[in-house]
Short mmCIF file of C-alpha atoms in Angstrom, two decimals:
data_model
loop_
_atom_site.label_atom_id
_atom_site.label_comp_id
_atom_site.label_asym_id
_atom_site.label_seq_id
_atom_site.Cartn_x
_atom_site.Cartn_y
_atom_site.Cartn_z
CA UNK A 299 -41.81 -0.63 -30.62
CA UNK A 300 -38.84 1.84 -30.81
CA UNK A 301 -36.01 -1.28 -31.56
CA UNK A 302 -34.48 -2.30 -34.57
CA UNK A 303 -36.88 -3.88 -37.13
CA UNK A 304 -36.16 -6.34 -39.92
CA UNK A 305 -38.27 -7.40 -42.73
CA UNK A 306 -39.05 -10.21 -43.48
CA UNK A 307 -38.53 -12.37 -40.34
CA UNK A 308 -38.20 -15.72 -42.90
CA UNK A 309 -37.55 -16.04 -46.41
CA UNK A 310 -37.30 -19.37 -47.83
CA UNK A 311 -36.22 -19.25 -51.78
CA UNK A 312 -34.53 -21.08 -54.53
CA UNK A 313 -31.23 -21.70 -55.39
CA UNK A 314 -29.94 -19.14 -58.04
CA UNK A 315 -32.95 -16.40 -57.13
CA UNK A 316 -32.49 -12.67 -55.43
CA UNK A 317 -33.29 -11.92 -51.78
CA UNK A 318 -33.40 -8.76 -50.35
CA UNK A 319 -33.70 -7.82 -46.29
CA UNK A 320 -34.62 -4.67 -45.00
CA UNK A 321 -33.53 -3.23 -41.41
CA UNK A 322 -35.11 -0.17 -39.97
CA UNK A 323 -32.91 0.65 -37.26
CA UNK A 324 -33.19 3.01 -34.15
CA UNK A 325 -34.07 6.26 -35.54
CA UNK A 326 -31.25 8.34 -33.88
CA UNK A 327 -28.83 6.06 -34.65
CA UNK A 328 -26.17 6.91 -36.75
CA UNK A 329 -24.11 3.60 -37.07
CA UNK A 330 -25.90 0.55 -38.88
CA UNK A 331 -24.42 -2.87 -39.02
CA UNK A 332 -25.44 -6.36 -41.13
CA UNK A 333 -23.85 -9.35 -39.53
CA UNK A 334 -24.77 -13.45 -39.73
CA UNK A 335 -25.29 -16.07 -38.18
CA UNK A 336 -24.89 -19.51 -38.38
CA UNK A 337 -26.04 -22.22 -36.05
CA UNK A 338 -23.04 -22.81 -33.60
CA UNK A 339 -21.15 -19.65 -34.65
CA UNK A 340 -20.86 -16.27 -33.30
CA UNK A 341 -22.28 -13.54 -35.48
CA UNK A 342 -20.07 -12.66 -38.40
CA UNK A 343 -19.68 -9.30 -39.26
CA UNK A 344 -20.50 -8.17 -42.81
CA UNK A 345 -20.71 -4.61 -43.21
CA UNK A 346 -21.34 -1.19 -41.24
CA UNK A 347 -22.66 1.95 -42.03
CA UNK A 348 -22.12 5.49 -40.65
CA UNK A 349 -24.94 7.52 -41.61
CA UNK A 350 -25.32 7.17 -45.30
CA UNK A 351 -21.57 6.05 -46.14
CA UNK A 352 -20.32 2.35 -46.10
CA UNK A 353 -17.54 2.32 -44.18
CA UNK A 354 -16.30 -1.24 -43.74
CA UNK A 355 -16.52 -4.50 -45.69
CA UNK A 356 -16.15 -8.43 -44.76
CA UNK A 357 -14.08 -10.22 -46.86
CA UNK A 358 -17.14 -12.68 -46.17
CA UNK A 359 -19.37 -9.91 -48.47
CA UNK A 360 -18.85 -11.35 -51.66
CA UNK A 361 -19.42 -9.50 -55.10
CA UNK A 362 -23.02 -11.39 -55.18
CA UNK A 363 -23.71 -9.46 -51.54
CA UNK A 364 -24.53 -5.51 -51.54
CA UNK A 365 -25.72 -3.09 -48.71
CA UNK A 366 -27.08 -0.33 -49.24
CA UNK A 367 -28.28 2.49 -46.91
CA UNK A 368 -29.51 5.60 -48.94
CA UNK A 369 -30.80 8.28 -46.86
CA UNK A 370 -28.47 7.20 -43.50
CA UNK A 371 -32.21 5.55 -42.51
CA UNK A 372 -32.82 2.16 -43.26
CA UNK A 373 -30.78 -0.57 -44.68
CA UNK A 374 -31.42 -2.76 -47.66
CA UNK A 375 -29.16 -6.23 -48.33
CA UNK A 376 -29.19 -7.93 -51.14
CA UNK A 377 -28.03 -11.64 -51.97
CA UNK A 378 -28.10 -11.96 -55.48
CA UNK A 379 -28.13 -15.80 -57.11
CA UNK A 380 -28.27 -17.33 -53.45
CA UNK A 381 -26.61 -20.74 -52.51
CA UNK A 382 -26.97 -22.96 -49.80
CA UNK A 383 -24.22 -21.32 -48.19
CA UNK A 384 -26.39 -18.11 -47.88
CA UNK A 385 -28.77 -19.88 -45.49
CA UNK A 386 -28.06 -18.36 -42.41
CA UNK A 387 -29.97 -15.66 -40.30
CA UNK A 388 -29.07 -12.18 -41.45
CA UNK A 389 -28.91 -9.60 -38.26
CA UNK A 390 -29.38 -5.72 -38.36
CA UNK A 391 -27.82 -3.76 -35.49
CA UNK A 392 -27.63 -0.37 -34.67
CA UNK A 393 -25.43 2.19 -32.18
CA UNK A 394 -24.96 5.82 -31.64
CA UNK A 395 -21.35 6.72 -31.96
CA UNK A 396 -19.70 9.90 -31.80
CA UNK A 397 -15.85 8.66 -33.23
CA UNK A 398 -13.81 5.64 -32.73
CA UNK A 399 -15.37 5.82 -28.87
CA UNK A 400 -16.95 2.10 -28.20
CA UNK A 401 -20.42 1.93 -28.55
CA UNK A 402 -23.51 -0.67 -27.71
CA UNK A 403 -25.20 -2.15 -30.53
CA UNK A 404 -28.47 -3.27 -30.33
CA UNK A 405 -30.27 -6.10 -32.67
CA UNK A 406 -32.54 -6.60 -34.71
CA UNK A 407 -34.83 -10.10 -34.54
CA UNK A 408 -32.75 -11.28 -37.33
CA UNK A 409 -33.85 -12.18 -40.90
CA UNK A 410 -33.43 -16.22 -41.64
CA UNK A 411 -32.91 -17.27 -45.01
CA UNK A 412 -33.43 -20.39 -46.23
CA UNK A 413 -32.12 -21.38 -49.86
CA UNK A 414 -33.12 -24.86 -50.95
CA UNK B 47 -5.59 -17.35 -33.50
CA UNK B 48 -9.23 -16.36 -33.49
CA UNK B 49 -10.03 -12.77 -32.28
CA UNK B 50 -12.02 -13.89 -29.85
CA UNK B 51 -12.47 -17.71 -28.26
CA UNK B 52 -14.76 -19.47 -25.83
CA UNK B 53 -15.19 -22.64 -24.39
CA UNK B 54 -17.97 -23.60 -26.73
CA UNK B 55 -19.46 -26.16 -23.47
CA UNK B 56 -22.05 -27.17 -22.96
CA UNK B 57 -22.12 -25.69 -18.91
CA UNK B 58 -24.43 -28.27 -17.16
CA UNK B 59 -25.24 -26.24 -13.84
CA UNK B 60 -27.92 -26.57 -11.17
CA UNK B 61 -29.83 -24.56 -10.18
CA UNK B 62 -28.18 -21.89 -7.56
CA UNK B 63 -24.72 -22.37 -8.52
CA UNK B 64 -21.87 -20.08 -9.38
CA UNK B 65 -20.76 -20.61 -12.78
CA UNK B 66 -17.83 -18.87 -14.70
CA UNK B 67 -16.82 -18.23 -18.57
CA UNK B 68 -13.79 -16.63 -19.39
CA UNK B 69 -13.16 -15.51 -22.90
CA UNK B 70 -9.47 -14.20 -24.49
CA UNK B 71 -9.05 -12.26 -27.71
CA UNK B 72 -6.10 -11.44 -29.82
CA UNK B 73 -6.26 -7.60 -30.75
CA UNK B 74 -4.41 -6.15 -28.19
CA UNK B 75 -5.83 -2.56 -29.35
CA UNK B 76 -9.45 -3.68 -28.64
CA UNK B 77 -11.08 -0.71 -26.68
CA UNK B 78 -14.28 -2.08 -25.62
CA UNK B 79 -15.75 -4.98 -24.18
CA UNK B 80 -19.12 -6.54 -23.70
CA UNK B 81 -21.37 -9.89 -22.76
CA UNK B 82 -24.42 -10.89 -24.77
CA UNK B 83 -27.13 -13.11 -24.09
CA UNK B 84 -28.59 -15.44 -27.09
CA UNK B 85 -31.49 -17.05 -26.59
CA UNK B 86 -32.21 -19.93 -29.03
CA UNK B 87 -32.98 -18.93 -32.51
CA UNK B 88 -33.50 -14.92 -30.98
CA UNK B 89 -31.21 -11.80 -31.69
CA UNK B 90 -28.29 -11.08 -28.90
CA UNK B 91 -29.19 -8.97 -26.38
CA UNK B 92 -26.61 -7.02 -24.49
CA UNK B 93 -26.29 -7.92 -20.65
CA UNK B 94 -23.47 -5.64 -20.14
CA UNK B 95 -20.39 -3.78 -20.72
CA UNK B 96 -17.01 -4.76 -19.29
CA UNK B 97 -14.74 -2.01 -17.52
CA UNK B 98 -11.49 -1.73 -16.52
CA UNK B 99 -12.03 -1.76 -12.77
CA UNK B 100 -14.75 -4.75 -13.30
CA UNK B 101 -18.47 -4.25 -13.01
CA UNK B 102 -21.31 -5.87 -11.17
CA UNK B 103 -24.42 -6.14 -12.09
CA UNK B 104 -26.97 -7.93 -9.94
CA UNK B 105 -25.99 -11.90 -9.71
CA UNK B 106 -23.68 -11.34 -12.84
CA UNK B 107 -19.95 -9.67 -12.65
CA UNK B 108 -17.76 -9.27 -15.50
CA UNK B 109 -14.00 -8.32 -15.16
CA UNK B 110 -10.87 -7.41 -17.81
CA UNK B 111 -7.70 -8.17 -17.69
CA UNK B 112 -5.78 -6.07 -20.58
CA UNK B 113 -2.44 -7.68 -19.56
CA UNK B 114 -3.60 -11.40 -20.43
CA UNK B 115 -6.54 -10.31 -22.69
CA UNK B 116 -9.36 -12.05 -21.14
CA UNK B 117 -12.57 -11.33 -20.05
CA UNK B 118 -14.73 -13.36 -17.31
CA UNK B 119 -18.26 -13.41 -16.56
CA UNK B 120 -19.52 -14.61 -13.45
CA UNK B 121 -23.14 -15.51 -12.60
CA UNK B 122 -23.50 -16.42 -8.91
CA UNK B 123 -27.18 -18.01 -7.71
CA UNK B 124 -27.74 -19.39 -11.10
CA UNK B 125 -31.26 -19.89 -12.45
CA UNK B 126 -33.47 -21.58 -14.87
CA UNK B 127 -34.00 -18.56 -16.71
CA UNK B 128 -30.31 -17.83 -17.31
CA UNK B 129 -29.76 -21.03 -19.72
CA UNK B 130 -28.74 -19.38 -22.81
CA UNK B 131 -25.62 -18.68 -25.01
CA UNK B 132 -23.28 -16.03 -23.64
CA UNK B 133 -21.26 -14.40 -26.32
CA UNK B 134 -18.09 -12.58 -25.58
CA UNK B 135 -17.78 -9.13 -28.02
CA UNK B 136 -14.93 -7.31 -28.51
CA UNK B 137 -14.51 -3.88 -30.12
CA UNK B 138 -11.41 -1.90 -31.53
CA UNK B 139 -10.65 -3.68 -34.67
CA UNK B 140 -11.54 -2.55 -38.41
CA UNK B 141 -14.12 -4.70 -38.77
CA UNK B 142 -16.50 -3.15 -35.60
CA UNK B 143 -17.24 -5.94 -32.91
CA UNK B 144 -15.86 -9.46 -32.89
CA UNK B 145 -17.92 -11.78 -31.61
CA UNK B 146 -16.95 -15.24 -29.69
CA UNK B 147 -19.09 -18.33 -30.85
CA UNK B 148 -20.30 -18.49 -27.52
CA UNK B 149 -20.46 -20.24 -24.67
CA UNK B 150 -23.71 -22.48 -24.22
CA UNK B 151 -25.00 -22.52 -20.42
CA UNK B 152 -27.72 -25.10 -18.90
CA UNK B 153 -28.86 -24.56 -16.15
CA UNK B 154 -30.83 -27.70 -14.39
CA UNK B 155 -33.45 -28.01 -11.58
#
């Protein structure tokens, strides 16, 4: 399977404990988004990656949220001291993007978290 | 305004109809446009790009209009297996692509 991969699929925790999802995108893409997801909503976006540098952040990434993507491979995000809020499903995308041109982004299977 | 809004529905179609979503978003400097599929609790899956000039696809045909910033998606012959959430995406702003919340579609037999 050549898609975008996410790890783990579920992840049910405590309130006040650290999470952390990994996303394995396509391998020669160079874009790599985090977005949620909320039952009823759209995805929200969160944050996106070009290669190894973070080049955009949601207002919705708060200071207990960080990305990280260290060799422009994979992705890690981490929720530190989770809420209920958190719970939501966490999606990884990917694209191949040469400039501002627009671009398809394909998904991951999505990582939900559950904080209870 | 939202970026981007749809008719949340439900649809309630049957089977064979022609059913029609339009979607309009706010950033008149979006560039690109798109239509995703969400099956329940699965990840979007792109079911296709929106031109310009409008594009057809099979049963499905999307079409812009930049002047009134909408977008419409068309399925004609509907079936069972096309009950899922649409999404409308734009891209152009800072933030990558804007999604709709979607627009829910049930098709019956």
């Amino acid at each position: 399977d050549t898609g975008v991969s996410q790890d783990p699929r579920h992840k049910i925790t405590k309130r006040g404990q650290n999470v952390t999802f990994r996303c394995d995108p396509i391998s020669e893409h160079n874009r790599l988004y985090w977005y949620r997801q909320t039952l009823g909503q759209g995805p929200e976006f969160l944050t996106y990656f070009q290669n190894e540098a973070q080049l955009e952040k949601s207002r919705l990434l708060s200071d207990r949220f960080s990305a990280e993507r260290p060799k422009g491979s994979f992705s890690t995000l981490e929720i530190q001291r989770t809420e209920q809020g958190d719970s939501a499903m966490y999606l990884c995308a990917s694209s191949l993007a040469y400039g501002n041109s627009g671009n398809t982004i394909y998904f991951g299977e999505g990582s939900w978290l559950t904080v209870v | 305004r939202k970026e981007v809004e749809q008719d949340p529905g439900p649809f309630n179609v049957p089977e064979g109809a022609t059913v029609a979503f339009n979607c309009t978003y706010s950033n008149s400097a979006s560039q690109s446009f798109f239509w995703y599929r969400q099956d329940c609790r699965k990840e979007p899956k792109l079911l296709m790009s929106v031109y310009s000039s409008g594009n057809e696809d099979g049963r499905f045909t999307a079409q812009l209009n930049r002047a009134s910033q909408y977008i419409s998606l068309l399925i004609r012959d509907s079936k069972l297996s096309d009950s899922a959430t649409y999404l409308c995406v734009v891209n152009g702003g800072a933030d990558g692509l804007t999604f709709g919340k979607g627009t829910h579609l049930i098709i019956q037999p």
